[in-house]
Tab-separated table of C-alpha atoms in Angstrom:
chain	number	residue	atom	x	y	z
A	222	UNK	CA	0.000	0.000	0.000
A	223	UNK	CA	1.196	3.466	-0.815
A	224	UNK	CA	1.808	5.797	2.061
A	225	UNK	CA	3.772	6.057	5.227
A	226	UNK	CA	3.581	3.358	7.865
A	227	UNK	CA	4.975	3.054	11.355
A	228	UNK	CA	5.577	-0.046	13.387
A	229	UNK	CA	4.836	-1.074	15.994
A	230	UNK	CA	1.693	0.922	16.799
A	231	UNK	CA	2.060	0.237	20.509
A	232	UNK	CA	5.104	-0.730	22.523
A	233	UNK	CA	5.813	-1.206	26.184
A	234	UNK	CA	9.444	-1.495	27.186
A	235	UNK	CA	11.509	-1.402	30.323
A	236	UNK	CA	13.870	1.322	31.425
A	237	UNK	CA	17.345	0.772	30.017
A	238	UNK	CA	16.298	-1.369	27.081
A	239	UNK	CA	17.015	-0.498	23.484
A	240	UNK	CA	13.961	-0.103	21.282
A	241	UNK	CA	13.629	0.751	17.600
A	242	UNK	CA	10.619	2.356	15.989
A	243	UNK	CA	10.265	1.767	12.280
A	244	UNK	CA	9.049	4.129	9.596
A	245	UNK	CA	8.562	3.270	5.941
A	246	UNK	CA	7.290	5.449	3.088
A	247	UNK	CA	6.523	4.462	-0.484
A	248	UNK	CA	6.540	7.880	-2.179
A	249	UNK	CA	10.319	8.282	-2.436
A	250	UNK	CA	10.012	11.542	-0.523
A	251	UNK	CA	13.344	13.167	0.126
A	252	UNK	CA	12.586	14.390	3.634
A	253	UNK	CA	11.641	12.289	6.616
A	254	UNK	CA	11.014	13.404	10.182
A	255	UNK	CA	10.544	11.969	13.631
A	256	UNK	CA	8.389	13.862	16.122
A	257	UNK	CA	7.259	13.189	19.629
A	258	UNK	CA	3.957	14.460	20.905
A	259	UNK	CA	3.499	15.165	24.587
A	260	UNK	CA	0.670	16.877	26.396
A	261	UNK	CA	1.211	20.619	26.421
A	262	UNK	CA	4.092	20.525	23.937
A	263	UNK	CA	2.511	19.886	20.578
A	264	UNK	CA	4.831	18.194	18.110
A	265	UNK	CA	8.552	18.394	18.766
A	266	UNK	CA	11.113	17.415	16.166
A	267	UNK	CA	13.599	14.756	17.245
A	268	UNK	CA	15.568	14.164	14.056
A	269	UNK	CA	15.082	14.699	10.376
A	270	UNK	CA	16.684	13.508	7.182
A	271	UNK	CA	16.988	15.371	3.904
A	272	UNK	CA	18.046	12.298	1.895
A	273	UNK	CA	19.580	8.869	2.309
A	274	UNK	CA	22.653	8.991	4.544
A	275	UNK	CA	21.890	12.600	5.567
A	276	UNK	CA	20.424	13.148	9.023
A	277	UNK	CA	20.307	16.102	11.377
A	278	UNK	CA	19.190	16.870	14.893
A	279	UNK	CA	15.944	18.556	15.687
A	280	UNK	CA	14.745	20.198	18.858
A	281	UNK	CA	14.951	17.186	21.222
A	282	UNK	CA	17.528	14.673	19.904
A	283	UNK	CA	19.112	13.523	23.169
A	284	UNK	CA	18.707	9.804	23.824
A	285	UNK	CA	17.753	8.998	20.229
A	286	UNK	CA	19.651	7.696	17.232
A	287	UNK	CA	18.475	7.579	13.614
A	288	UNK	CA	19.775	6.187	10.384
A	289	UNK	CA	18.701	6.380	6.780
A	290	UNK	CA	20.521	3.877	4.621
A	291	UNK	CA	17.589	3.748	2.181
A	292	UNK	CA	15.313	6.584	1.083
A	293	UNK	CA	12.166	4.738	2.145
A	294	UNK	CA	13.168	3.819	5.704
A	295	UNK	CA	13.931	6.013	8.690
A	296	UNK	CA	14.189	4.013	11.936
A	297	UNK	CA	14.383	5.735	15.310
A	298	UNK	CA	16.292	3.982	18.083
A	299	UNK	CA	16.159	4.684	21.776
A	300	UNK	CA	19.505	3.330	22.910
A	301	UNK	CA	18.623	3.085	26.603
A	302	UNK	CA	14.977	3.929	27.162
A	303	UNK	CA	13.987	6.230	30.002
A	304	UNK	CA	10.558	6.984	31.461
A	305	UNK	CA	10.752	10.516	30.072
A	306	UNK	CA	10.700	8.979	26.604
A	307	UNK	CA	7.179	7.704	27.135
A	308	UNK	CA	5.329	9.495	24.372
A	309	UNK	CA	3.530	9.170	21.072
A	310	UNK	CA	6.000	9.179	18.196
A	311	UNK	CA	5.068	10.313	14.706
A	312	UNK	CA	7.057	9.788	11.569
A	313	UNK	CA	6.427	12.080	8.611
A	314	UNK	CA	7.738	12.549	5.100
A	315	UNK	CA	7.615	15.295	2.522
A	316	UNK	CA	8.643	15.960	-0.995
A	317	UNK	CA	10.497	19.204	-0.501
A	318	UNK	CA	9.050	20.713	-3.637
A	319	UNK	CA	5.513	20.259	-2.342
A	320	UNK	CA	6.463	21.028	1.282
A	321	UNK	CA	3.416	19.541	3.017
A	322	UNK	CA	4.196	16.679	5.381
A	323	UNK	CA	2.429	13.334	5.441
A	324	UNK	CA	2.248	11.560	8.765
A	325	UNK	CA	2.280	7.949	9.828
A	326	UNK	CA	-0.292	6.600	12.262
A	327	UNK	CA	1.923	7.105	15.285
A	328	UNK	CA	3.568	4.752	17.775
A	329	UNK	CA	2.562	4.925	21.400
A	330	UNK	CA	5.613	4.030	23.464
A	331	UNK	CA	5.451	3.410	27.186
A	332	UNK	CA	8.650	3.013	29.192
A	333	UNK	CA	8.100	1.365	32.569
B	952	UNK	CA	14.260	30.552	19.898
B	953	UNK	CA	11.539	30.393	17.271
B	954	UNK	CA	8.057	30.328	18.731
B	955	UNK	CA	4.736	29.492	17.145
B	956	UNK	CA	1.699	30.251	19.235
B	957	UNK	CA	-1.893	29.298	18.662
B	958	UNK	CA	-4.944	30.739	20.326
B	959	UNK	CA	-7.222	29.853	21.812
B	960	UNK	CA	-5.971	26.571	23.241
B	961	UNK	CA	-9.468	25.117	23.015
B	962	UNK	CA	-12.798	26.248	21.692
B	963	UNK	CA	-16.374	25.038	22.054
B	964	UNK	CA	-18.628	26.073	19.194
B	965	UNK	CA	-22.302	25.409	18.578
B	966	UNK	CA	-23.093	23.425	15.444
B	967	UNK	CA	-23.867	25.791	12.613
B	968	UNK	CA	-21.868	28.693	14.030
B	969	UNK	CA	-18.768	30.018	12.323
B	970	UNK	CA	-15.469	30.334	14.135
B	971	UNK	CA	-11.857	31.301	13.689
B	972	UNK	CA	-8.561	30.934	15.477
B	973	UNK	CA	-5.081	32.344	15.247
B	974	UNK	CA	-1.534	31.235	14.613
B	975	UNK	CA	1.310	33.653	15.430
B	976	UNK	CA	4.786	33.034	14.093
B	977	UNK	CA	8.109	34.836	13.551
B	978	UNK	CA	7.856	37.538	10.916
B	979	UNK	CA	11.451	37.111	9.742
B	980	UNK	CA	13.006	34.398	7.554
B	981	UNK	CA	9.567	33.223	6.471
B	982	UNK	CA	9.320	30.366	4.004
B	983	UNK	CA	5.869	28.809	4.511
B	984	UNK	CA	3.015	28.418	6.966
B	985	UNK	CA	1.198	25.097	7.213
B	986	UNK	CA	-2.207	24.273	8.670
B	987	UNK	CA	-3.027	20.701	9.683
B	988	UNK	CA	-6.141	19.026	10.977
B	989	UNK	CA	-5.619	16.338	13.604
B	990	UNK	CA	-8.490	14.114	14.599
B	991	UNK	CA	-8.283	12.047	17.749
B	992	UNK	CA	-6.550	8.685	17.214
B	993	UNK	CA	-5.500	9.674	13.698
B	994	UNK	CA	-2.497	11.382	12.121
B	995	UNK	CA	-2.289	15.071	11.271
B	996	UNK	CA	-3.431	15.827	7.738
B	997	UNK	CA	-2.420	18.894	5.782
B	998	UNK	CA	-5.104	21.499	5.092
B	999	UNK	CA	-3.116	24.343	3.583
B	1000	UNK	CA	0.423	25.347	2.752
B	1001	UNK	CA	0.714	29.098	2.432
B	1002	UNK	CA	3.770	30.877	1.134
B	1003	UNK	CA	2.896	34.420	0.082
B	1004	UNK	CA	1.874	37.407	2.158
B	1005	UNK	CA	-1.814	38.010	1.611
B	1006	UNK	CA	-2.458	34.395	0.592
B	1007	UNK	CA	-5.992	33.189	1.089
B	1008	UNK	CA	-6.746	29.498	0.738
B	1009	UNK	CA	-10.089	27.722	0.846
B	1010	UNK	CA	-11.183	24.105	1.096
B	1011	UNK	CA	-14.919	23.679	1.435
B	1012	UNK	CA	-16.061	25.499	4.561
B	1013	UNK	CA	-12.516	26.035	5.813
B	1014	UNK	CA	-10.366	28.953	4.756
B	1015	UNK	CA	-7.136	30.571	5.894
B	1016	UNK	CA	-5.397	33.896	5.512
B	1017	UNK	CA	-1.760	34.818	5.893
B	1018	UNK	CA	0.039	37.966	6.974
B	1019	UNK	CA	3.788	37.353	6.910
B	1020	UNK	CA	4.746	40.953	7.708
B	1021	UNK	CA	3.036	40.892	11.082
B	1022	UNK	CA	3.411	37.148	11.610
B	1023	UNK	CA	-0.081	35.749	11.868
B	1024	UNK	CA	-2.510	33.475	10.102
B	1025	UNK	CA	-6.207	32.945	10.709
B	1026	UNK	CA	-8.143	29.758	10.104
B	1027	UNK	CA	-11.876	30.168	9.558
B	1028	UNK	CA	-14.574	27.522	9.664
B	1029	UNK	CA	-17.959	28.495	8.320
B	1030	UNK	CA	-21.082	26.742	9.568
B	1031	UNK	CA	-19.319	24.306	11.911
B	1032	UNK	CA	-20.305	20.651	11.746
B	1033	UNK	CA	-19.612	17.853	14.265
B	1034	UNK	CA	-17.034	16.366	11.886
B	1035	UNK	CA	-15.006	19.565	12.217
B	1036	UNK	CA	-14.152	18.589	15.793
B	1037	UNK	CA	-10.378	18.143	15.829
B	1038	UNK	CA	-7.179	19.820	16.856
B	1039	UNK	CA	-5.940	22.340	14.309
B	1040	UNK	CA	-2.184	22.748	14.149
B	1041	UNK	CA	-0.168	25.376	12.436
B	1042	UNK	CA	3.514	25.056	11.622
B	1043	UNK	CA	6.026	27.669	10.540
B	1044	UNK	CA	8.754	26.871	8.086
B	1045	UNK	CA	11.674	29.276	8.141
B	1046	UNK	CA	14.833	29.573	6.155
B	1047	UNK	CA	16.270	26.380	7.690
B	1048	UNK	CA	13.247	24.516	6.244
B	1049	UNK	CA	12.342	22.836	9.533
B	1050	UNK	CA	8.729	22.960	10.636
B	1051	UNK	CA	8.159	24.620	14.006
B	1052	UNK	CA	4.798	23.574	15.380
B	1053	UNK	CA	2.239	25.355	17.480
B	1054	UNK	CA	0.543	23.450	20.302
B	1055	UNK	CA	-2.771	23.474	18.453
B	1056	UNK	CA	-6.313	24.700	18.954
B	1057	UNK	CA	-8.709	21.978	20.045
B	1058	UNK	CA	-12.111	22.591	18.475
B	1059	UNK	CA	-15.207	20.898	19.872
B	1060	UNK	CA	-18.476	21.281	18.022
B	1061	UNK	CA	-21.565	20.970	20.194
B	1062	UNK	CA	-24.619	19.514	18.433
């Protein structure tokens, strides 16, 4: 199916564990983004990527790692999960020329 | 620090009434202003991307205006319907091309 998909949709993990959230888009969009959404904060950018093998930090990158070896995939890894990383995570992509962003369904991550 | 502010934070509107809300953003280094509609348990969906001062965009009963010189945009909904209930987000794109998001206006339509 065309679009942008995130997996898993829900995840519970323990403090200190490594967890990876997956994001896959089928449009060959150049730009991909990871956001976290917390009550009272709206959407905050964690990392973004302008193309394969090009990534850059956003507003709240600490504790996260990303990679983009292929244009269509942009995984987000929490190397050692903390309770403060409990959040809803959204992946998005955009074709820079069009500028609007298309969002995945979100991943609700709970760190216990 | 770039700041995007939306007001009000939440809004209750009677079905059939018209309403509007505001997005304030930096007036310098402007590239684009986005409006998104975000329904509960779904993903944000783009409504408008506005790039020029004085832009007015319309989609059905929803329209938006843009003033880049003073740094604000209005979103209008005419004749509100229950399906308009959602959170409306605006996002500012500056010269670094990153989107800076407002916290949203939560709109609740009362039947």
